[in-house]
Coordinates of C-alpha atoms in Angstrom, one line a residue:
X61 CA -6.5 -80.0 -159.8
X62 CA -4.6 -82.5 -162.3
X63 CA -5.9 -84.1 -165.5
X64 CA -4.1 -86.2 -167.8
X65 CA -2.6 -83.6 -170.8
X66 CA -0.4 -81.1 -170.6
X67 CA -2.4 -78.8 -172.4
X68 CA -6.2 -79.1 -172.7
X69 CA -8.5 -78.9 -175.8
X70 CA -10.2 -75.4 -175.4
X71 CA -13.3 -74.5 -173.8
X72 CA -15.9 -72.7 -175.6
X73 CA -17.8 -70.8 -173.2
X74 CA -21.0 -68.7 -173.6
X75 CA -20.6 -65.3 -172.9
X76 CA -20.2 -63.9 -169.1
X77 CA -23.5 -62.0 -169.6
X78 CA -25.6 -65.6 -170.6
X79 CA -23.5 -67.2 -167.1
X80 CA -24.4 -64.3 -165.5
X81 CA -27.9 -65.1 -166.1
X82 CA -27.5 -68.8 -165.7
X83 CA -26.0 -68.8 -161.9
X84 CA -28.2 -66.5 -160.9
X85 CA -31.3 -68.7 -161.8
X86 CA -29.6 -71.5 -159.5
X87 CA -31.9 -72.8 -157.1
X88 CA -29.2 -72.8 -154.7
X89 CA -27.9 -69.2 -155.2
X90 CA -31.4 -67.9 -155.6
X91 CA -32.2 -69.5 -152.1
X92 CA -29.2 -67.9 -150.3
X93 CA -30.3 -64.3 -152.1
X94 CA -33.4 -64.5 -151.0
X95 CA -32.4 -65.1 -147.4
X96 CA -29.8 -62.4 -147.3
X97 CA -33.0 -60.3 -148.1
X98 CA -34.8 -61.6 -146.0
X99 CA -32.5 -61.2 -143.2
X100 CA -32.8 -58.2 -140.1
X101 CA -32.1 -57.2 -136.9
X102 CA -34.0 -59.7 -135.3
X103 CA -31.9 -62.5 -137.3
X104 CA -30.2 -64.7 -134.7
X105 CA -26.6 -66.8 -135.4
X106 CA -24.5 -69.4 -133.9
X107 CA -20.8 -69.3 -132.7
X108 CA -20.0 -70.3 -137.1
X109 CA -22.1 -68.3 -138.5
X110 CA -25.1 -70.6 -138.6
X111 CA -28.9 -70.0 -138.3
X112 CA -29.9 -71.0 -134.9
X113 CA -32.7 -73.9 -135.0
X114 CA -35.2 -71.7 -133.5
X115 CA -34.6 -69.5 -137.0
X116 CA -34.8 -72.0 -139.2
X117 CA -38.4 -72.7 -139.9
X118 CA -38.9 -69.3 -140.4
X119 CA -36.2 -69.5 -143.2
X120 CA -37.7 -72.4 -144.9
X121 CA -40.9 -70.5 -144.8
X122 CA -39.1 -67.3 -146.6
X123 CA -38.0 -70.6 -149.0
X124 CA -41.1 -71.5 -149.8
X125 CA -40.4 -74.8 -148.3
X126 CA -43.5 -76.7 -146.7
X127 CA -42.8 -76.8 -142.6
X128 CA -44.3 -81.3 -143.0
X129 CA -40.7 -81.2 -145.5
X130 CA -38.8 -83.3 -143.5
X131 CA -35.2 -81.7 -145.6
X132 CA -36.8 -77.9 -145.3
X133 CA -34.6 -77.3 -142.5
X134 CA -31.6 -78.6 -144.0
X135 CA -31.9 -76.5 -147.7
X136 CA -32.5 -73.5 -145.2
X137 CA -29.6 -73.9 -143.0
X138 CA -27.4 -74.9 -146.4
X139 CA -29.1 -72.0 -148.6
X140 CA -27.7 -69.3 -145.3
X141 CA -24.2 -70.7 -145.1
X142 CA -23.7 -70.0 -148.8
X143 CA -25.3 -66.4 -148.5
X144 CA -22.7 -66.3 -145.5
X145 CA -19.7 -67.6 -146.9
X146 CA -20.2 -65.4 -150.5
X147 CA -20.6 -62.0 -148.6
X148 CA -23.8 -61.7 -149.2
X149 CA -24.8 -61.4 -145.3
X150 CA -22.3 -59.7 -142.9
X151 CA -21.9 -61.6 -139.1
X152 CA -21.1 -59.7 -136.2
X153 CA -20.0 -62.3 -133.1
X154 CA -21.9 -61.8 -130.0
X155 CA -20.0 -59.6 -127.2
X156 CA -20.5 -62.3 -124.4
X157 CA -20.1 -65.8 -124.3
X158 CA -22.8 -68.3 -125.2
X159 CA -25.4 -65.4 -126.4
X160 CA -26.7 -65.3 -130.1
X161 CA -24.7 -63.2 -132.8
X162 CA -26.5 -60.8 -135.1
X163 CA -26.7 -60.1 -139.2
X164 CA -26.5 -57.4 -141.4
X165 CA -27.0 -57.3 -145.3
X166 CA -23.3 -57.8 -146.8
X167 CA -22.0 -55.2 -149.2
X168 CA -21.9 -58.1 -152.1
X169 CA -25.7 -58.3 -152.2
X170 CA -26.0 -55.2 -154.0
X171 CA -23.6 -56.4 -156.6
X172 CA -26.1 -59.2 -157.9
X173 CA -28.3 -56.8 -158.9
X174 CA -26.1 -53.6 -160.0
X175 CA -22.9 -55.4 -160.5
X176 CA -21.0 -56.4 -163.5
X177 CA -21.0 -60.0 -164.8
X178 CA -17.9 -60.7 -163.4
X179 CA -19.4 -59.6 -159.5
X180 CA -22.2 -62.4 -160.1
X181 CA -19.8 -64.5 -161.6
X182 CA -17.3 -64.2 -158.5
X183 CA -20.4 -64.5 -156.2
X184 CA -21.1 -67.9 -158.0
X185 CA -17.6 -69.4 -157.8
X186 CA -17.8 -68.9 -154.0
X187 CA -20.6 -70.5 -153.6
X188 CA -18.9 -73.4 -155.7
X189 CA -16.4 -73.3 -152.8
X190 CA -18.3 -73.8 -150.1
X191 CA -20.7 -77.0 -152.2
X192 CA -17.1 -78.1 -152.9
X193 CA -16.2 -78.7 -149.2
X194 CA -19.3 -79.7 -148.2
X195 CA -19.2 -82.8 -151.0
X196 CA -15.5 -83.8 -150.0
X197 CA -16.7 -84.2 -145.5
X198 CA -17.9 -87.1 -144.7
X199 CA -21.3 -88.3 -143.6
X200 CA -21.7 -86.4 -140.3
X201 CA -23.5 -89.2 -138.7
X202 CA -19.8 -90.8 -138.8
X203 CA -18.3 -87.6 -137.5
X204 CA -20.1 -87.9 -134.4
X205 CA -19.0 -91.4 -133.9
X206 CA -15.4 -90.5 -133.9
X207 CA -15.1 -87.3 -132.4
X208 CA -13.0 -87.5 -129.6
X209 CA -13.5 -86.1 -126.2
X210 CA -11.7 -82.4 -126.9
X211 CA -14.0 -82.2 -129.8
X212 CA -11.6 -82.9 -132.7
X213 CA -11.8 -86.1 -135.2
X214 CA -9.8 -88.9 -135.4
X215 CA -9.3 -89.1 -139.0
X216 CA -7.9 -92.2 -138.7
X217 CA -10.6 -93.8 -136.9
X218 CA -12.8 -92.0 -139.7
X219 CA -10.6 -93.3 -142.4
X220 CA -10.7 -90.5 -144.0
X221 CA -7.9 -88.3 -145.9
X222 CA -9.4 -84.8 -146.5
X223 CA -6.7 -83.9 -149.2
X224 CA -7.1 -87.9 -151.3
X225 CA -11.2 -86.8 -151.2
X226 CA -9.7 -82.9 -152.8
X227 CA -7.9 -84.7 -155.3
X228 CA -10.6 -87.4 -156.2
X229 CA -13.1 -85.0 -156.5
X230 CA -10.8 -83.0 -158.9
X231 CA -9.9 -85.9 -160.5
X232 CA -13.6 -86.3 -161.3
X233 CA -14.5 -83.1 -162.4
X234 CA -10.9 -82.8 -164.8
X235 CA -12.2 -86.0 -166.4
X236 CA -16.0 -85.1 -167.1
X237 CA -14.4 -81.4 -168.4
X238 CA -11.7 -83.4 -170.4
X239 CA -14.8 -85.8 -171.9
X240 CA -17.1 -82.0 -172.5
X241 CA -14.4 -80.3 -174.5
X242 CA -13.1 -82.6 -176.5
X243 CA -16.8 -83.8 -177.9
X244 CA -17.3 -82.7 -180.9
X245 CA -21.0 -82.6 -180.2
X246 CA -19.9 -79.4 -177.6
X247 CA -20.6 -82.0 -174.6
X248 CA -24.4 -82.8 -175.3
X249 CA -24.3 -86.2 -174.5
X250 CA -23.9 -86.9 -170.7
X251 CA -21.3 -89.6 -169.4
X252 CA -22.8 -92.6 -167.3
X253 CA -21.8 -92.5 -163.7
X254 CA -19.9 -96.1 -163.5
X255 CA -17.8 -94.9 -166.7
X256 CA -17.0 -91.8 -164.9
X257 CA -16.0 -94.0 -161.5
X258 CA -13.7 -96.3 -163.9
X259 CA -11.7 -93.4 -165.3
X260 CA -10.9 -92.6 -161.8
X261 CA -10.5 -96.6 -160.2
X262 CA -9.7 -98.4 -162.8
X263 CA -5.9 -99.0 -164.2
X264 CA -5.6 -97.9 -168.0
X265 CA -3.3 -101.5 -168.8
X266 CA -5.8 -104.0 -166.6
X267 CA -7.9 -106.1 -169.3
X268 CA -10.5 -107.6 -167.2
X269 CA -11.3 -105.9 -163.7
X270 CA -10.9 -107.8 -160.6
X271 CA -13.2 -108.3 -158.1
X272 CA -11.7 -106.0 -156.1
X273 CA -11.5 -103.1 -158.6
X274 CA -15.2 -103.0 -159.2
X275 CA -15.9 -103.0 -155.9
X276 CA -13.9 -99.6 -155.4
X277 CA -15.4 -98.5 -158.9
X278 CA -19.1 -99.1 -157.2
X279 CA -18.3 -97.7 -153.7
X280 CA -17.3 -94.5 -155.6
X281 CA -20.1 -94.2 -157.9
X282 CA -21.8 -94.4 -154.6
X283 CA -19.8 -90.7 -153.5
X284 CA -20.4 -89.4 -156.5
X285 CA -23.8 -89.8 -156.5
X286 CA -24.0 -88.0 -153.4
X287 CA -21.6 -85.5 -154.7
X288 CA -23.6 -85.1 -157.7
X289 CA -26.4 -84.1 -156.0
X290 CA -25.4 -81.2 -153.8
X291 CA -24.0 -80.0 -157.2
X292 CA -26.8 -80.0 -159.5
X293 CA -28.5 -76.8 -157.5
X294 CA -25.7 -75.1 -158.1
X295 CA -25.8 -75.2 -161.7
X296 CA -22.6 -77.4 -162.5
X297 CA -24.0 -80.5 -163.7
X298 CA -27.1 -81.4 -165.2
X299 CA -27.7 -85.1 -163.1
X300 CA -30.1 -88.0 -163.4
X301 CA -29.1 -89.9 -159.8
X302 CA -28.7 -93.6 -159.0
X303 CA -31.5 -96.0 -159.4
X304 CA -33.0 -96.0 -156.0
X305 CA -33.6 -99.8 -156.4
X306 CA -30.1 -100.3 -157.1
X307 CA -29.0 -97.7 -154.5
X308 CA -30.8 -100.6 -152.0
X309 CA -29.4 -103.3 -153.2
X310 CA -25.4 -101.9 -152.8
X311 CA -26.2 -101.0 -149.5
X312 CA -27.6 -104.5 -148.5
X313 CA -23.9 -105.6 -148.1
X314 CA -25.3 -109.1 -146.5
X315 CA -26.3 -109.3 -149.7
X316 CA -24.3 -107.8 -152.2
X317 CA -24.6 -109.2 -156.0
X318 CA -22.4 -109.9 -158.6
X319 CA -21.7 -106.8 -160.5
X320 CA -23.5 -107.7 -164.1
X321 CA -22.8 -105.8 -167.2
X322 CA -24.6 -103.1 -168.5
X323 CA -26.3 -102.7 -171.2
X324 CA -27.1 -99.4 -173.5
X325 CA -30.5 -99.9 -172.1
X326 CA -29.7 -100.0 -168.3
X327 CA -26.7 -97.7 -168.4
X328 CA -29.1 -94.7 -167.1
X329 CA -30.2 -96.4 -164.0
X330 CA -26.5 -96.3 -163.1
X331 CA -26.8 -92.2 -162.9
X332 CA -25.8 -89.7 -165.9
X333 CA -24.1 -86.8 -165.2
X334 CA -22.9 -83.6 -167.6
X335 CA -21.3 -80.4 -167.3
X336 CA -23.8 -77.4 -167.8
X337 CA -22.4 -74.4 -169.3
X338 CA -21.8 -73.0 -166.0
X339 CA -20.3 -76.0 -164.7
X340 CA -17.5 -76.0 -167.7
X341 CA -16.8 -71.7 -166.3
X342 CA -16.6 -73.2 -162.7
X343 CA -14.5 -76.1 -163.3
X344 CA -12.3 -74.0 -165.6
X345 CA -12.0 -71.4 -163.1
X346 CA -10.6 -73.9 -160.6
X347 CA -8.2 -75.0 -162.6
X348 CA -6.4 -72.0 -163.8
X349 CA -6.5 -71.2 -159.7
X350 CA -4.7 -74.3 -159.4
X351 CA -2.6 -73.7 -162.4
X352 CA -3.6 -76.1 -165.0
X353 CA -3.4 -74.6 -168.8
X354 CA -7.1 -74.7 -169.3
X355 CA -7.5 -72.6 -172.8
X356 CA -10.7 -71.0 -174.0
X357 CA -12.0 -70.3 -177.6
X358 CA -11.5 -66.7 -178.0
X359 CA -8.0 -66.5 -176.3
X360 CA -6.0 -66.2 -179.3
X361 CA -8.1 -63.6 -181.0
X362 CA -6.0 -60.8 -180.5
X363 CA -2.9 -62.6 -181.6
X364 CA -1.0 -62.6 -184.7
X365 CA -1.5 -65.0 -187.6
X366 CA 1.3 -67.3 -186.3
X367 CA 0.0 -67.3 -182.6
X368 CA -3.4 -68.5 -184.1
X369 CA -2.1 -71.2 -186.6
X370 CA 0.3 -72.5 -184.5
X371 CA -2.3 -72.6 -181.0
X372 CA -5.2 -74.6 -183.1
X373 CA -2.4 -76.9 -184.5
X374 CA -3.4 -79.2 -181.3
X375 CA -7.1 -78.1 -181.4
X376 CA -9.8 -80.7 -182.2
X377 CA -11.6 -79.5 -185.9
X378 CA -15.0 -77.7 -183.9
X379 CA -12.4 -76.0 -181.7
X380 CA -10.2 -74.5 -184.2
X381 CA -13.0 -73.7 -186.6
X382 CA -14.2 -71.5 -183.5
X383 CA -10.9 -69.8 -182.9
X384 CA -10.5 -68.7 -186.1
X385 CA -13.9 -67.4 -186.6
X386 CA -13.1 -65.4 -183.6
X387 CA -10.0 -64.4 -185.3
X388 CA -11.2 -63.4 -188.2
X389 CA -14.0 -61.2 -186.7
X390 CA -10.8 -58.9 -185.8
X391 CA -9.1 -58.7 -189.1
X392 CA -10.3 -56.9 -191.9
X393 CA -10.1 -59.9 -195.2
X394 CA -6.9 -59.3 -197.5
X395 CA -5.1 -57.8 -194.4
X396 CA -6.0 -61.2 -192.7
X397 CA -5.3 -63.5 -195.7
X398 CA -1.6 -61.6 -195.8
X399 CA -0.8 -62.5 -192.5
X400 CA -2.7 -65.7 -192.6
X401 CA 0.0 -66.8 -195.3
X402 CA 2.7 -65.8 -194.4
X403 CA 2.5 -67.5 -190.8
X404 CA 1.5 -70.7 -193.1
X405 CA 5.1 -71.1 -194.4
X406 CA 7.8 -73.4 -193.1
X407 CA 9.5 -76.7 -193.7
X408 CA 9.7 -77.2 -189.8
X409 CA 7.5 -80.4 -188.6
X410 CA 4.6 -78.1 -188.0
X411 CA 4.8 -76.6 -191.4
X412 CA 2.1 -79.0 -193.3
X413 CA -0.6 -78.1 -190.2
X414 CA -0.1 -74.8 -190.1
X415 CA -0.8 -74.5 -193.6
X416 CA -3.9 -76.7 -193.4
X417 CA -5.0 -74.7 -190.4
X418 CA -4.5 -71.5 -192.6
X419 CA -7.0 -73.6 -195.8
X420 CA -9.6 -73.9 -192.7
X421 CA -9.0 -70.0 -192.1
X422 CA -8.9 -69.1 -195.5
X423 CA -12.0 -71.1 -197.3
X424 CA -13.8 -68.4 -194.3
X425 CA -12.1 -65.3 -196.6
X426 CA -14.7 -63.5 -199.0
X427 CA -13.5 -62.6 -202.4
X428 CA -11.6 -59.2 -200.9
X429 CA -8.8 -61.9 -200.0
X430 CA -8.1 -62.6 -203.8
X431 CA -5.0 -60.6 -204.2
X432 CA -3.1 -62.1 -201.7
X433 CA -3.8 -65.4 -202.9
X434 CA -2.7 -64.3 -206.2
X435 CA 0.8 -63.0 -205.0
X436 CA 1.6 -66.8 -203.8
X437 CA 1.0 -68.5 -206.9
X438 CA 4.3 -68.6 -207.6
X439 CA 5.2 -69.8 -204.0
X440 CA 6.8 -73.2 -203.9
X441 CA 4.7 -74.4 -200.3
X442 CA 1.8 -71.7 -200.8
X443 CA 1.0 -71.8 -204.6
X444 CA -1.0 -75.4 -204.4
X445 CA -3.3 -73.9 -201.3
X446 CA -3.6 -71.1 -203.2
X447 CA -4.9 -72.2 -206.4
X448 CA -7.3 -74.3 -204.5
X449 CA -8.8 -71.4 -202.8
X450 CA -9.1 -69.2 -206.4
X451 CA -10.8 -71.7 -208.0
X452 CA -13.2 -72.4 -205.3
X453 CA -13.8 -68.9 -205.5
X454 CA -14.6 -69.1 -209.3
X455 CA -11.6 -66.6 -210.1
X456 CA -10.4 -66.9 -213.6
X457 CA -6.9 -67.2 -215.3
X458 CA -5.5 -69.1 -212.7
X459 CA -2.5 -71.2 -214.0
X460 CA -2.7 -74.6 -213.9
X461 CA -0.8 -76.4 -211.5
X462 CA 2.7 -78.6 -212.0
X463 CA 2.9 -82.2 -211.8
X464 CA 4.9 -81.5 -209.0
X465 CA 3.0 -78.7 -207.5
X466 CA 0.4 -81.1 -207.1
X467 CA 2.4 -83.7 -205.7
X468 CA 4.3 -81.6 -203.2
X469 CA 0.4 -80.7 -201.8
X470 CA -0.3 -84.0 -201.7
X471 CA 2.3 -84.9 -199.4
X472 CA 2.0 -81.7 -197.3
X473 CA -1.7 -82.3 -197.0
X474 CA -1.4 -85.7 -195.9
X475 CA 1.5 -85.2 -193.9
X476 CA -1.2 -82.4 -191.9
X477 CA -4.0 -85.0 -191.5
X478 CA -1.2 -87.5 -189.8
X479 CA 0.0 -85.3 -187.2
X480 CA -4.1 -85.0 -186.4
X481 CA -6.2 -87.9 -187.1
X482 CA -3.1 -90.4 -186.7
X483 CA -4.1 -94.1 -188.1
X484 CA -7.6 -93.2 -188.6
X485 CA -10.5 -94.8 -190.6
X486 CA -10.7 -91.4 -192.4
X487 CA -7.0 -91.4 -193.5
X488 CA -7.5 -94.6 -194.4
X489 CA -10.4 -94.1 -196.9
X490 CA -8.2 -91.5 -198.2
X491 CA -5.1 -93.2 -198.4
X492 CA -6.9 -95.9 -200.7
X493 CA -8.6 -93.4 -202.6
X494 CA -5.4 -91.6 -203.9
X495 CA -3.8 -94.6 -204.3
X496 CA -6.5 -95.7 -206.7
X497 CA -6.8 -92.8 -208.4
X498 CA -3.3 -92.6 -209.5
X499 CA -1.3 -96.1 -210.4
X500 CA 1.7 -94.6 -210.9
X501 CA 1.5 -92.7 -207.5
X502 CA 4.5 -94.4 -205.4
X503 CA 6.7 -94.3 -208.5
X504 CA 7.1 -90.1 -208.4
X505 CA 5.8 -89.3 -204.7
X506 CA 9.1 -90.7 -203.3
X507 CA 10.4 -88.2 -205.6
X508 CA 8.8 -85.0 -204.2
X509 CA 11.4 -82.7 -202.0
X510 CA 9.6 -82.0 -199.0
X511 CA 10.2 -82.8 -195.5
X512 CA 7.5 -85.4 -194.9
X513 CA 7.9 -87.5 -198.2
X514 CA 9.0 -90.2 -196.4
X515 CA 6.7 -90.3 -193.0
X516 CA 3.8 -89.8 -195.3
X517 CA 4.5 -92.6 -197.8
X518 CA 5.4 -94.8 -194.8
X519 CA 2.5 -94.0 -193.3
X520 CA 0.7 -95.0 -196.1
X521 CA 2.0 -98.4 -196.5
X522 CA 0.9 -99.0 -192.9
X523 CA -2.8 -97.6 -193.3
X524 CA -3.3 -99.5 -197.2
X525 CA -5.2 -102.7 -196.6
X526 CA -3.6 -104.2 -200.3
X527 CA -0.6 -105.9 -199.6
X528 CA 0.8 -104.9 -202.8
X529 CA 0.1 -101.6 -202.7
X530 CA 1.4 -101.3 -198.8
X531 CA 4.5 -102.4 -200.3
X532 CA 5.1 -100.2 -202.9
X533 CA 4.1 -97.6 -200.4
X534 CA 7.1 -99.0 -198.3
X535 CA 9.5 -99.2 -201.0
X536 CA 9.0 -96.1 -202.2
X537 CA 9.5 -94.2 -198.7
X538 CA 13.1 -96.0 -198.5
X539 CA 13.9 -94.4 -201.7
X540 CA 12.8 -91.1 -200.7
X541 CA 14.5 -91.9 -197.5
X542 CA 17.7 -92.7 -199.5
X543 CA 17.4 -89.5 -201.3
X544 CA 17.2 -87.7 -198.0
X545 CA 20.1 -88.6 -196.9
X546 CA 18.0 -90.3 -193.4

């Protein structure tokens, strides 16, 4: 499984107990318990495994599932090849050819009930293998057209890949995961199917689709929809299908129309689709199986102060505020703000986010953390964070900072927000702001000996919408340059 970064944003999952709970209220899971329970002596199976059709009403009817339910078959005979597959029943081959095979209750059924999280949790993630392979095989109506005479399919005749469907399907689920942890909102918001479909179809550099390209983009919202839905009893994705009306018209292909745009309103009848908490343990799961650096929240709580600052330097805001509140749960308060500071220091490129990532830990601190903020006052890189924090706190005879104290701070804050928001329109507004506040800014910032004077006022002269001012921002990071020797 393969998405776009090197290193994901974090995951913050709810606790294995809570998942526990969540897979094994699954429709789908709860189905195959109950006929793993339900199963005997007098339980007949095929040559695979399978329920044989004279067993399957009576399945359904252990299901719940009305005998006029023209599907109750199939959510039976799907419900007993998960309970299969996960351990759940035991299979014992019959001794001669062509007769029926028999079952027994599997030693994993026992550990839904009286196991640990981690045992429902395992029992869960294979029953996300089997769903997977069943959503990557292809309509079996089209199997049976192209099996050949020995009994084996002519995938080429099929034209169909089994490993591109994998990696599609992977694709799919590394994007929707990407879009879940890196909203700040924790994922809420679902992603409409067609979007989802693009990220996978559609070239990142082509302006305007062609034709062609939203053709693929619909004939895979298509899979997906089907996809989709053999996932949602499993818990992964919370799913609101495809339109049935516009499901007819993209299979009239006599009669195929124009793809038209879609509007906010519309978007929905396209199908919506999220990650449930569950999904975002399962999808994870497959990917650190497959090798991917998936992090989670909580990973660096047993770490040292430099492991944490440095690991959330990448780490969207919500995500780092939850890692260090995780961190800090671990740490009694001065001891923490000790380490917490000394990780912070450093004139490497990293430096100014560290130490912003320590202001973020610190502002958690309680007043216990005072004396270490006190020992840094005199600290060339430390003493500006440091007065910030005491008098936020309300302690008194703190000094008042230098001139160029608070210039140096200035920079090294700034130079932290660059390396995370980049050109935003919150720099921006910040950028003016400082350059309004103090005229003679540019004239002593190019002065300031630290690192980043020159990327920072640089950087400013390209964010400042005044011409004049961008160019005093310019010509004052060619001085500082000049001084620096660069």
């Amino acid at each position: 499984m393969s998405v776009s970064p090197a290193t994901l944003p974090p995951v913050l999952l709810h606790s294995e107990a809570e998942l526990a709970r969540a897979a094994l209220a699954t429709p789908l899971l709860s189905r195959a318990v109950r006929l793993a329970r339900w199963a005997g002596p007098e339980t007949r199976v095929g040559a695979g495994g399978e329920l044989v059709d004279a067993q399957l009403p009576a399945a359904a009817a252990e299901l719940g599932l009305s005998a006029d339910d023209p599907d109750a078959a199939a959510y039976a005979s799907e419900a007993w090849r998960v309970a299969v597959d996960t351990g759940l029943v035991d299979v014992t081959d019959a001794e001669e050819e062509g007769a029926d095979g028999t079952v027994t209750q599997g030693e994993d059924l026992a550990l839904l009930s009286e196991g640990s999280p981690q045992d429902v949790l395992g029992i869960w993630l294979g029953a996300l293998d089997t769903v997977y392979a069943d959503a990557t095989v292809p309509d079996m109506e089209n199997l049976l057209d192209v099996l050949e005479e020995n009994g084996e399919v002519d995938f080429d005749e099929l034209g169909w890949d089994p490993q591109a469907e994998a990696d599609f399907l992977d694709g799919v689920l590394g994007n929707l995961y990407l879009l879940t942890v890196g909203d700040a909102a924790g994922g809420e918001s679902p992603v409409p199917l067609p979007a989802l479909a693009a990220s996978m179809i559609v070239p990142d550099d082509m302006g305007e689709p062609t034709d062609d390209i939203l053709e693929q983009v619909s004939d895979a919202m298509m899979k997906l929809d089907d996809q989709f839905r053999l996932f949602e009893p499993l818990g992964l994705v919370e799913y609101q299908p495809v339109d049935e009306a516009l499901m007819a018209d993209i299979d009239d292909e006599a009669d195929r129309p124009e793809p038209a745009p879609v509007d906010d309103e519309d978007v929905s009848r396209y199908g919506m689709v999220r990650l449930t908490p569950l999904g975002l343990y399962g999808v994870r799961a497959r990917m650190l199986e497959a090798g991917v650096d998936a992090p989670a929240v909580g990973d660096l709580a047993d770490k040292g102060a430099d492991a944490l600052l440095e690991g959330t330097s990448g780490f969207p805001q919500h995500a780092a505020q939850a890692e260090i509140e995780q961190w800090l749960v671990r740490h009694e308060p001065l001891g923490a703000a000790r380490e917490l500071l000394a990780a912070a220091r450093g004139s490497d490129e990293g430096a100014p986010l560290r130490r912003l990532r320590c202001q973020q830990a610190l502002s958690l601190v309680g007043d216990e953390a005072e004396p270490a903020l006190r020992d840094v006052l005199d600290d060339p890189e430390l003493g500006g964070l440091a007065r910030v924090w005491l008098a936020e706190h309300g302690a008194s005879d703190v000094p008042a900072p230098s001139e160029e104290l608070i210039f140096w701070l200035t920079i090294d804050t700034l130079a932290a927000q660059l390396s995370v928001e980049g050109n935003s329109d919150e720099l921006q507004g910040l950028v003016e702001g400082l350059a309004q506040q103090h005229s003679g800014f540019f004239a002593t910032a190019w002065r300031v000996e630290h690192p980043a004077t020159a990327d920072v006022l640089e950087a400013m002269g390209r964010l400042h919408p005044d011409k004049k001012v961008a160019k005093e921002a310019r010509k004052a990071a060619f001085k500082a340059r000049s001084q620096q020797g660069l």
